[in-house]
């Protein structure tokens, strides 16, 4: 269920962002390939955020996903600022930190989108309470997993990016 051409563009650039985002996190940093894929990620995320503000089917106006699109945009800017500026203590780790959470936020949105659609496909009557619960639960689960991973590897990553 895609809401018109804007919804289709939103879906397609979201898929590109999810693929490039996970590739960036899992491959060697600082290489030419990393930078090229990174630019694709940033461009696709800008398009994801931009198109999000053209979709009002769910709430008929500004809604929770528009709020998260703003958070996503700010996280993306915060991730790009240190690497563009290239100054300050641990600027590479700051870039990584914000970009990590940018990708995590994208996966939170993906899981919320999937979980909130399951009742529709199962022909279960949906309510605001069910929608809110599924959205909150999906975001919580993804954030807990991402936080555990981040805390486990943070020290290693900080040392790696100081070089």
PDB file of N, CA and C in Angstrom, residues 119-120 122-128 130-131:
ATOM      1  N   UNK A 119      -1.256  -5.725  11.135  1.00  0.00           N
ATOM      2  CA  UNK A 119      -2.692  -5.908  11.413  1.00  0.00           C
ATOM      3  C   UNK A 119      -3.586  -5.639  10.195  1.00  0.00           C
ATOM      4  N   UNK A 120      -3.196  -4.706   9.356  1.00  0.00           N
ATOM      5  CA  UNK A 120      -3.987  -4.388   8.158  1.00  0.00           C
ATOM      6  C   UNK A 120      -4.024  -5.600   7.239  1.00  0.00           C
ATOM      7  N   UNK A 122      -3.532  -8.659   8.065  1.00  0.00           N
ATOM      8  CA  UNK A 122      -4.196  -9.781   8.724  1.00  0.00           C
ATOM      9  C   UNK A 122      -5.692  -9.501   8.953  1.00  0.00           C
ATOM     10  N   UNK A 123      -6.138  -8.355   8.450  1.00  0.00           N
ATOM     11  CA  UNK A 123      -7.539  -7.928   8.568  1.00  0.00           C
ATOM     12  C   UNK A 123      -7.978  -7.805  10.029  1.00  0.00           C
ATOM     13  N   UNK A 124      -7.056  -7.320  10.843  1.00  0.00           N
ATOM     14  CA  UNK A 124      -7.349  -7.054  12.246  1.00  0.00           C
ATOM     15  C   UNK A 124      -7.725  -5.583  12.356  1.00  0.00           C
ATOM     16  N   UNK A 125      -8.812  -5.321  13.057  1.00  0.00           N
ATOM     17  CA  UNK A 125      -9.244  -3.932  13.223  1.00  0.00           C
ATOM     18  C   UNK A 125      -8.171  -3.166  13.994  1.00  0.00           C
ATOM     19  N   UNK A 126      -7.710  -2.095  13.413  1.00  0.00           N
ATOM     20  CA  UNK A 126      -6.655  -1.317  14.058  1.00  0.00           C
ATOM     21  C   UNK A 126      -7.244  -0.141  14.814  1.00  0.00           C
ATOM     22  N   UNK A 127      -6.519   0.283  15.799  1.00  0.00           N
ATOM     23  CA  UNK A 127      -6.910   1.430  16.602  1.00  0.00           C
ATOM     24  C   UNK A 127      -5.676   2.275  16.848  1.00  0.00           C
ATOM     25  N   UNK A 128      -5.898   3.457  17.347  1.00  0.00           N
ATOM     26  CA  UNK A 128      -4.781   4.331  17.684  1.00  0.00           C
ATOM     27  C   UNK A 128      -3.909   3.667  18.749  1.00  0.00           C
ATOM     28  N   UNK A 130      -3.442   0.374  19.315  1.00  0.00           N
ATOM     29  CA  UNK A 130      -2.648  -0.683  18.691  1.00  0.00           C
ATOM     30  C   UNK A 130      -1.511  -0.089  17.863  1.00  0.00           C
ATOM     31  N   UNK A 131      -1.820   0.944  17.078  1.00  0.00           N
ATOM     32  CA  UNK A 131      -0.818   1.615  16.253  1.00  0.00           C
ATOM     33  C   UNK A 131       0.312   2.160  17.129  1.00  0.00           C
TER      34      UNK A 131
END
